[in-house]
Amino acid sequence: MRLFNVFRHIGLSHLKARPARAVLTTLGVAFGISLYVAIAIINHSTRNSMRDSIDAVAGKARLSISAGIAGFPEDRLEVIRVIPGVKSAVPMIEARAFFEGATESADGLQIMGVDLLQEASVRTYKATDQKIIDDPLTFLNQADSIILTQNLATKRGLKIDDKIRLSTALGAREFTIRGLLEPEGAARAYGGSLAIMDIDGARVSFGKENKLDRVDIVPRNGEDLNALQTRIESTLGAGYRVERPETQSEQMERMLDSYQLILTFFSSLALLVGLFLVMNSISVAVAERKREIGTLRALGATRSLMVALFVSEVVGIGFMGSALGCILGKGLAHKMSSQITTSVAAQFQMRIEISHLDFTTSQMLFTLVAGTLAAVIAAFFPALRAATIHPLESMRRHSESSDPAETRRSNLQVVFGVLLLVFMSLSMIFSWGKVWIGIDLLTKASAVLGAALFGPFLVLGLLRLTRGFGAKLSFPVLRLAQENLLRSRKRTGANVMALMVGLFLVMLIASVRSSFHDTLTQWLDRIFVADIMVGSNGRFISGDVQAIQDSILPELLAVPGIKPIGTDRGAATRIIPYYYEGKKMAIKAIDRYADFYRFQNIPVNGSDRVQTALDWYESPEPAALVSRGFLTNAGKKIGDHFELDSPGGKVSFRIAGEIIDYASSQGVIYLDRRVYKKHWNDSLVTVFVLNLETGYTFEQVRSEIAKRLGKKWNLVTISNREFKDQMQSAVERSFAYTRVIETIALLVGLLGLLNTLLISVMERTREIGVLRAIGSTRVQISKMILFEAVIQGFFGACVAILLGAYVGRLFVEYALTEQLGWIIEYHFPKQSVWMTIITGVLVAAVAGIWPARRASGLEITEALDYE
Amino acid sequence: MLLQVRSLEKTYSRGEETIRALRGVSLEIPEGQFVSIMGPSGSGKSTLLHLMGGLDRPSSGQVILGGESIDRLSDHDLSLFRRRKLGFIFQFFNLLPTLSALENVALPRLLGNESLKEIEPRARELLGMMGLESRIHHKPDQLSGGEMQRVAIARALISDPLLILADEPTGNLDSKTGESILTLLRDMALKTGKTIVMVTHDPKAASYGNRLLRMRDGVLESDETV
Ligand SMILES: Nc1ncnc2c1ncn2[C@@H]1O[C@H](COP(=O)(O)OP(=O)(O)O)[C@@H](O)[C@H]1O
Ligand SMILES: [Mg+2]
């Protein structure tokens, strides 16, 4: 009650008296929260959509049987059907198709080839015209029939009876839309990017004659699932995966975990900057109201009441900020979701279409409570100082001047910051985070907190170093600005902190991005030496394309201007995803054309390239080259053996060497395509690589290929250059979402700086009055404040670059390599240095405008009277 | 005539209420006078001083300083005018805490983009006159109140102004230090022939001047030349 009174009469009056500060602080909290909320929504929705998708495809099925991308023999279905306990077993062909001319994986769609006569026992469909499902005979009678989802049709502007061209294993083919599905049952899967075809049609179109990709099992009532699963596994033998839908979800979720953790980490940084802002506001308010607090204490207010007063002022700010953050966050989630989907697709070769972004009421309530609480906690520490203010303070006229306790505190901060950075370094280098996830989080948090606490110290150091500079320039305003910054370590520290953390984040992200980008570019230059790539629509990089029959190779080689690579053995690569112990890896089955380049394109790590490649191709027993990711995930080393499930059963491979390949972070396995073809019974090809005969230009050959084969096969021919460009823009796209994070962090930094600059102007009102009285023009005052802002922005950026590059290096070399399984070399983001500095200066200048106007607009006589 | 003040009025509005701080003040000050203004608190002394120094604009009336009607000047020109033609001394010294004594003294001319090198000899000379040779590089928080006020006087003199305005310059000093400051001020005025207008409510301080104005409720009550 007492608190309520104090708040109502004193706290509220202060909030009203300083509306700008209250608004800025609220906005700071709001922006911080919004990013956090957006990422939370997206992470949550990604998982939900993935789970929904898996459930939707599974329908009533409790188990599903698969054998990898190459499928398994059709006749197994009869074997499965008679296993005791199986009520119904429904077959499916799964394939990825692309709209003609597609270059983005977003233009792909999932094909479900089903037997509509059997479907009803597992999956439900609701079509806009239900006849098509209930009486599928007309549908089946026409071979070009396809059913799309309403969703996809709307997105692409299609309607019933329209014709669409999709790339298939037989080349580009035309299909007629016979029906549209409402978003119910199976049509919820893949965010609606799916098409239903008849199973036989799908087999032909996607090169899966006599095969099946998946059989869904509905067990008899009361059947023990575990027992049934074992029974099926033992009946079918090795090479088959029998899974529950839940297990599938869990596996995919585990894969997403580390990725989502990084997102959460980034977003919590922005939140942290927002909380700094709260801390700052309160610590300034306490300093500013020393006299008032002293008076209240003299009048009998207790210490705890004083702390409570400041904390109570923050409750409203925290709550409003959180509420606004929830609203902004929802909008932000919409903006970011497609970027993150793209990024996930690039990293995991799996496109999770987010069907809807959900933000539940309980999530919102949680955010409101947690956001408010976080703000209160942030306010608590500076508010504690209110308790230490002596009642005699009320009698003092001036409360400025350096306070030894203050100096001690800021020294302590610097030491603490350094300790955090040291801990972070050690933890990253010795990967303590692996021991327990908590340490991992702590390490990341210390990187930021350490930078936030230690950074201002460096900034002040730089300021001191360049102190004489302003004086030499005989630029009094600059000199005044410098001195003002140096005068109050605390104030400058606070100013710099928020902006610096924002810039630090920019530099950290830039470090990661440029390391990825440069590492990949260098790798590509090594691995991809051929002049031309020929494949089907889709994304070449990850092999997310429609595969084609390898029988077209002779036709390709007959095109004038094309020089075959290596021997007559061809020049084809088959890339397939493969689950190894639940981890999604990539198998690359490669023709032995590589010797043509002395195996230049086989980037072997650690041993002699030619020797290793020969050992691999010429090994009497099946051999493989594997990436670091595989070695880590499988816990193997070179020389060990491992088994892969093939439709023909388990095959054991000897690890002949370690290759560097970024197709999958989880692991990449190189096989000789002869070996692959034999065991997987799959002659499809993902991509052909070819060379140009001298005397021909790439364009000539491209148009010739298009003329001879293009139409029929829907081929895409790209040059070495184009491929590399595509690859780089893919990297850019997968980092696109980080721009939003950077922007938010900088925005919060801007608010922080704006807030502290306003405060510093206010604190110096008298001084500004004096300067005006003795003849400063308004322009000079304005310049002085702007200089202060810009100097802080500039030095803040310098320190952010230093710390960001340092932490970025550790992060790339240790944490990322550890987490992603990719060997990524650190590359200093040169291009970002200027960008960071310019951004820092610009943001600071923008933040300085309003305070500068305030300062220059002061009335002299009032300013002189200001206490 | 150095300074002419013609039927000066100043009204402040504070919410509903309007306060007539000056209700028509006219006076003339010739060069070389040391004028003391006395009067009870709230009588309009500071307001008058501020208007004479161009720190604020009158509601009506005119201030003509050195032949120039300063209320016609733009804000920018007024700033330059203060920088070059006026010196201020405040009750709370109002030195910039970040600058050394020397820089504080040099400040008005530094603002005019002269280099410290150019100004330094004069600044040192003035600090010498104030007996602060040994304090040149000290920051305000290392100086005593009397020393700070002497730095402020030196600052007021650095531009060789037409007029020095002082608002309660001894109000924040003990009486002994106050007297030494006033002696310094008077001697300096005598030596250089500077014109000084000083607001005070201390009769003893007022007696250092050679003319005494008394104010009450925004009007000039009496004007005696000693
Ligand atoms: N900025 C202002 N706003 C409103 N009233 C003011 C302001 N400055 C001064 N006054 C009022 O004008 C009157 C004269 O003030 P002032 O000149 O400061 O008196 P003195 O210096 O003689 O004590 C007082 O009543 C004071 O309250
Ligand atoms: Mg006064």
XYZ file of C-alpha atoms in Angstrom, chain A residues 434-809:
376
model
C 29.695 -30.129 -25.356
C 29.658 -31.258 -21.783
C 26.411 -29.567 -21.001
C 24.147 -27.323 -23.051
C 23.993 -24.843 -20.166
C 27.697 -24.128 -20.562
C 27.156 -23.586 -24.261
C 24.498 -20.976 -23.573
C 26.622 -19.430 -20.861
C 29.546 -19.195 -23.273
C 27.500 -17.360 -25.838
C 26.022 -15.058 -23.232
C 29.487 -14.278 -21.877
C 30.641 -13.317 -25.348
C 28.056 -10.579 -25.465
C 28.113 -9.538 -21.836
C 31.893 -9.534 -21.858
C 31.917 -7.344 -24.935
C 29.282 -5.075 -23.420
C 31.226 -4.600 -20.189
C 34.722 -4.484 -21.613
C 33.960 -2.614 -24.836
C 33.225 0.784 -23.274
C 36.598 0.617 -21.534
C 38.304 0.246 -24.897
C 36.236 3.065 -26.315
C 37.319 5.347 -23.494
C 40.897 4.281 -24.107
C 40.617 5.227 -27.757
C 39.014 8.512 -26.774
C 41.885 9.276 -24.454
C 44.440 8.351 -27.097
C 42.906 10.759 -29.559
C 42.221 13.424 -27.001
C 44.780 15.918 -28.258
C 43.474 15.623 -31.766
C 40.495 17.936 -31.333
C 42.621 20.563 -29.630
C 45.171 20.463 -32.411
C 42.502 20.935 -34.983
C 41.597 24.126 -33.142
C 38.070 22.969 -33.439
C 36.675 23.982 -30.079
C 33.378 22.231 -30.518
C 35.056 18.922 -31.254
C 37.333 19.376 -28.295
C 34.396 20.136 -26.013
C 32.617 17.074 -27.288
C 35.635 14.895 -26.583
C 36.070 16.263 -23.109
C 32.422 15.801 -22.337
C 32.699 12.170 -23.326
C 35.755 11.619 -21.225
C 34.333 13.403 -18.225
C 31.785 10.837 -17.263
C 33.058 7.339 -17.817
C 29.781 5.990 -16.666
C 27.676 8.032 -19.020
C 29.864 7.419 -22.045
C 30.063 3.769 -21.154
C 26.314 3.577 -21.037
C 25.954 5.459 -24.297
C 28.365 3.234 -26.096
C 27.224 -0.051 -24.656
C 23.892 -0.389 -26.386
C 25.101 0.711 -29.788
C 28.265 -1.306 -29.499
C 26.429 -4.516 -28.746
C 24.330 -3.925 -31.845
C 27.398 -3.336 -33.981
C 29.176 -6.231 -32.327
C 26.364 -8.457 -33.433
C 26.603 -7.096 -36.978
C 30.301 -7.881 -37.042
C 29.826 -11.310 -35.502
C 27.246 -12.225 -38.093
C 29.427 -10.735 -40.827
C 32.309 -12.905 -39.639
C 30.200 -16.022 -39.848
C 28.741 -15.025 -43.187
C 32.016 -14.146 -44.825
C 33.650 -17.280 -43.466
C 30.895 -19.394 -44.956
C 30.949 -17.496 -48.173
C 34.704 -17.512 -48.687
C 35.171 -21.082 -47.551
C 32.495 -22.186 -49.943
C 33.889 -20.155 -52.815
C 37.323 -21.616 -52.314
C 35.918 -25.095 -52.061
C 33.880 -24.619 -55.225
C 36.892 -23.365 -57.114
C 38.634 -26.567 -56.197
C 35.875 -29.066 -56.628
C 34.093 -27.717 -59.639
C 36.465 -27.492 -62.542
C 34.220 -28.589 -65.404
C 32.902 -25.994 -67.841
C 29.286 -27.054 -67.960
C 26.708 -28.673 -65.746
C 23.594 -30.236 -67.125
C 20.713 -31.265 -64.977
C 17.046 -30.799 -64.506
C 15.161 -27.959 -62.828
C 15.808 -27.297 -59.225
C 18.719 -26.558 -56.995
C 21.935 -28.083 -58.246
C 23.886 -27.428 -55.132
C 22.016 -29.693 -52.814
C 20.894 -32.112 -55.464
C 17.346 -30.961 -54.863
C 16.468 -31.512 -58.516
C 14.442 -33.972 -60.501
C 16.803 -36.777 -61.399
C 17.090 -37.942 -65.017
C 17.929 -41.235 -66.678
C 21.609 -41.726 -67.334
C 20.731 -43.083 -70.762
C 20.694 -39.571 -72.139
C 24.449 -39.259 -71.762
C 25.229 -40.478 -75.310
C 22.781 -37.920 -76.672
C 24.477 -35.236 -74.649
C 27.920 -36.231 -75.794
C 26.717 -36.103 -79.388
C 26.067 -32.377 -79.106
C 28.782 -30.565 -81.048
C 31.046 -28.542 -78.802
C 30.827 -30.932 -75.893
C 33.950 -32.702 -74.822
C 33.454 -35.722 -72.633
C 35.232 -35.743 -69.343
C 37.652 -38.539 -68.767
C 36.889 -41.892 -70.269
C 33.782 -43.370 -71.777
C 32.695 -44.193 -68.306
C 30.773 -40.967 -68.332
C 30.487 -37.902 -66.237
C 27.517 -38.263 -64.023
C 26.838 -37.758 -60.349
C 23.904 -39.048 -58.414
C 23.177 -37.199 -55.203
C 20.698 -38.653 -52.743
C 19.789 -37.862 -49.173
C 20.518 -40.686 -46.789
C 19.645 -41.167 -43.151
C 22.568 -42.546 -41.249
C 21.686 -43.260 -37.634
C 18.939 -40.690 -37.862
C 21.162 -37.966 -39.314
C 20.326 -36.636 -42.729
C 23.407 -37.014 -44.855
C 24.119 -36.958 -48.559
C 25.452 -39.740 -50.724
C 27.254 -38.634 -53.845
C 27.757 -41.435 -56.299
C 30.386 -40.219 -58.725
C 31.552 -41.575 -62.058
C 35.219 -42.098 -62.343
C 35.754 -39.176 -64.624
C 37.737 -37.505 -61.979
C 41.107 -38.902 -62.961
C 40.933 -36.626 -65.953
C 41.754 -33.767 -63.626
C 44.178 -35.750 -61.590
C 41.341 -35.839 -59.085
C 41.469 -32.135 -58.560
C 37.804 -32.162 -57.786
C 38.181 -34.571 -54.924
C 39.280 -32.277 -52.119
C 40.860 -34.707 -49.767
C 41.662 -33.568 -46.292
C 44.934 -34.548 -44.734
C 46.321 -37.135 -47.145
C 47.554 -37.269 -50.720
C 44.700 -36.529 -53.096
C 45.628 -38.752 -56.017
C 46.637 -41.664 -53.835
C 43.430 -41.491 -51.842
C 41.234 -41.167 -54.915
C 42.874 -44.138 -56.582
C 42.600 -46.166 -53.427
C 38.921 -45.325 -53.310
C 38.091 -46.151 -56.949
C 40.302 -49.175 -57.191
C 39.555 -50.728 -53.857
C 38.691 -54.432 -54.149
C 36.067 -54.065 -51.428
C 33.473 -51.246 -51.547
C 35.122 -48.053 -50.340
C 33.914 -44.551 -49.578
C 35.263 -41.122 -48.923
C 33.453 -39.312 -46.142
C 33.289 -35.822 -44.744
C 34.189 -34.673 -41.270
C 30.521 -34.474 -40.379
C 30.144 -38.149 -41.094
C 33.206 -39.081 -39.089
C 31.935 -37.113 -36.122
C 28.366 -38.329 -36.305
C 29.290 -41.936 -36.944
C 32.206 -41.893 -34.522
C 34.513 -43.445 -37.117
C 38.006 -42.774 -38.398
C 39.794 -43.368 -41.660
C 40.309 -47.091 -42.295
C 37.192 -48.065 -40.326
C 34.262 -49.801 -41.906
C 30.651 -48.705 -41.851
C 27.429 -50.077 -43.248
C 24.841 -48.474 -45.465
C 21.363 -49.825 -46.020
C 20.672 -50.452 -49.668
C 17.540 -51.968 -51.150
C 19.570 -55.100 -51.669
C 20.594 -55.267 -48.025
C 23.408 -53.896 -45.907
C 26.632 -53.009 -47.675
C 29.863 -52.530 -45.815
C 32.248 -49.756 -46.884
C 35.809 -49.051 -45.951
C 36.579 -45.385 -45.260
C 39.379 -44.579 -47.683
C 39.783 -40.953 -46.767
C 38.241 -37.717 -45.627
C 36.852 -35.347 -48.209
C 35.729 -31.785 -47.767
C 32.208 -31.346 -49.008
C 29.534 -28.908 -47.943
C 26.533 -30.623 -49.472
C 25.379 -31.655 -46.021
C 26.636 -30.533 -42.681
C 25.658 -33.826 -41.120
C 27.832 -35.877 -43.406
C 28.645 -36.536 -47.032
C 29.554 -39.958 -48.389
C 31.297 -40.352 -51.773
C 30.672 -43.639 -53.516
C 31.839 -44.905 -56.864
C 28.735 -44.742 -59.043
C 29.330 -48.276 -60.323
C 29.113 -49.546 -56.765
C 26.069 -47.423 -56.059
C 24.243 -48.555 -59.196
C 24.884 -52.142 -58.335
C 23.598 -52.015 -54.780
C 20.877 -49.426 -55.112
C 19.665 -50.531 -58.504
C 19.279 -46.873 -59.416
C 20.544 -45.496 -62.688
C 19.150 -41.988 -62.287
C 21.516 -39.075 -62.421
C 21.313 -35.785 -60.593
C 23.787 -33.882 -62.695
C 26.120 -34.355 -65.636
C 29.353 -32.408 -65.820
C 30.939 -31.790 -69.186
C 33.641 -29.766 -70.825
C 33.628 -27.375 -73.728
C 35.488 -28.218 -76.912
C 37.837 -25.371 -77.822
C 36.355 -23.146 -80.470
C 32.847 -23.299 -79.085
C 31.279 -20.780 -76.774
C 29.161 -21.791 -73.829
C 26.112 -20.042 -75.251
C 26.396 -21.987 -78.517
C 26.477 -25.262 -76.674
C 23.696 -24.301 -74.331
C 21.330 -23.434 -77.151
C 22.299 -26.585 -79.006
C 21.508 -28.711 -75.947
C 18.230 -26.908 -75.548
C 17.391 -27.490 -79.206
C 18.265 -31.172 -79.257
C 17.322 -32.367 -75.796
C 16.052 -29.477 -73.770
C 12.347 -29.628 -74.583
C 12.111 -33.318 -74.203
C 14.030 -33.600 -70.953
C 13.487 -30.172 -69.540
C 17.198 -29.815 -69.156
C 18.964 -26.907 -67.610
C 22.485 -26.130 -68.732
C 24.582 -23.828 -66.675
C 28.145 -22.691 -66.873
C 30.792 -22.953 -64.263
C 30.422 -19.234 -63.551
C 26.653 -19.359 -63.282
C 26.780 -22.285 -60.936
C 29.180 -20.523 -58.640
C 27.057 -17.407 -58.711
C 23.984 -19.439 -57.838
C 25.837 -21.026 -55.002
C 26.902 -17.689 -53.612
C 23.491 -16.208 -53.838
C 22.250 -19.291 -52.019
C 24.644 -18.452 -49.209
C 23.405 -14.896 -49.272
C 19.838 -16.074 -49.114
C 20.460 -18.417 -46.274
C 21.839 -15.489 -44.307
C 19.118 -13.119 -45.417
C 17.262 -13.448 -42.144
C 20.250 -12.151 -40.219
C 19.619 -8.709 -41.714
C 16.449 -8.458 -39.712
C 18.312 -9.403 -36.556
C 21.008 -6.848 -37.291
C 18.449 -4.176 -38.011
C 16.570 -4.790 -34.796
C 19.744 -4.877 -32.745
C 20.883 -1.616 -34.314
C 17.479 -0.078 -33.793
C 17.583 -0.941 -30.116
C 21.146 0.372 -30.018
C 19.955 3.575 -31.605
C 17.219 3.973 -29.032
C 19.722 3.317 -26.279
C 22.080 5.959 -27.560
C 19.257 8.392 -28.162
C 18.036 7.880 -24.636
C 21.400 8.384 -22.992
C 22.227 11.354 -25.202
C 18.981 13.029 -24.206
C 19.818 12.401 -20.609
C 23.307 13.743 -21.006
C 21.933 16.878 -22.632
C 19.540 17.306 -19.778
C 22.210 16.804 -17.172
C 24.302 19.468 -18.800
C 21.547 21.988 -19.287
C 23.284 24.606 -17.170
C 26.543 24.113 -18.906
C 24.907 24.535 -22.261
C 23.300 27.704 -20.927
C 26.734 29.027 -19.971
C 28.172 28.166 -23.346
C 25.328 30.051 -24.969
C 25.749 32.993 -22.612
C 29.396 33.409 -23.407
C 28.674 33.342 -27.082
C 28.148 29.865 -28.550
C 25.707 29.906 -31.390
C 22.904 27.373 -31.534
C 24.673 25.719 -34.447
C 27.778 25.245 -32.350
C 25.813 23.579 -29.551
C 24.079 21.398 -32.053
C 27.388 20.404 -33.589
C 28.862 19.642 -30.218
C 26.130 17.142 -29.376
C 26.263 15.603 -32.834
C 30.010 15.256 -32.546
C 29.578 13.521 -29.244
C 27.164 11.078 -30.813
C 29.284 10.479 -33.890
C 32.526 10.062 -31.954
C 30.831 7.452 -29.818
C 29.412 5.766 -32.891
C 32.804 5.733 -34.559
C 34.800 4.406 -31.646
C 31.968 2.076 -30.697
C 32.174 0.653 -34.207
C 35.956 0.285 -33.998
C 35.707 -1.652 -30.776
C 32.757 -3.658 -32.070
C 34.847 -4.643 -35.091
C 37.698 -5.711 -32.883
C 35.596 -7.722 -30.462
C 33.186 -8.970 -33.110
C 36.014 -10.278 -35.274
C 37.656 -11.926 -32.289
C 34.531 -13.622 -31.021
C 33.543 -14.378 -34.619
C 36.818 -16.153 -35.168
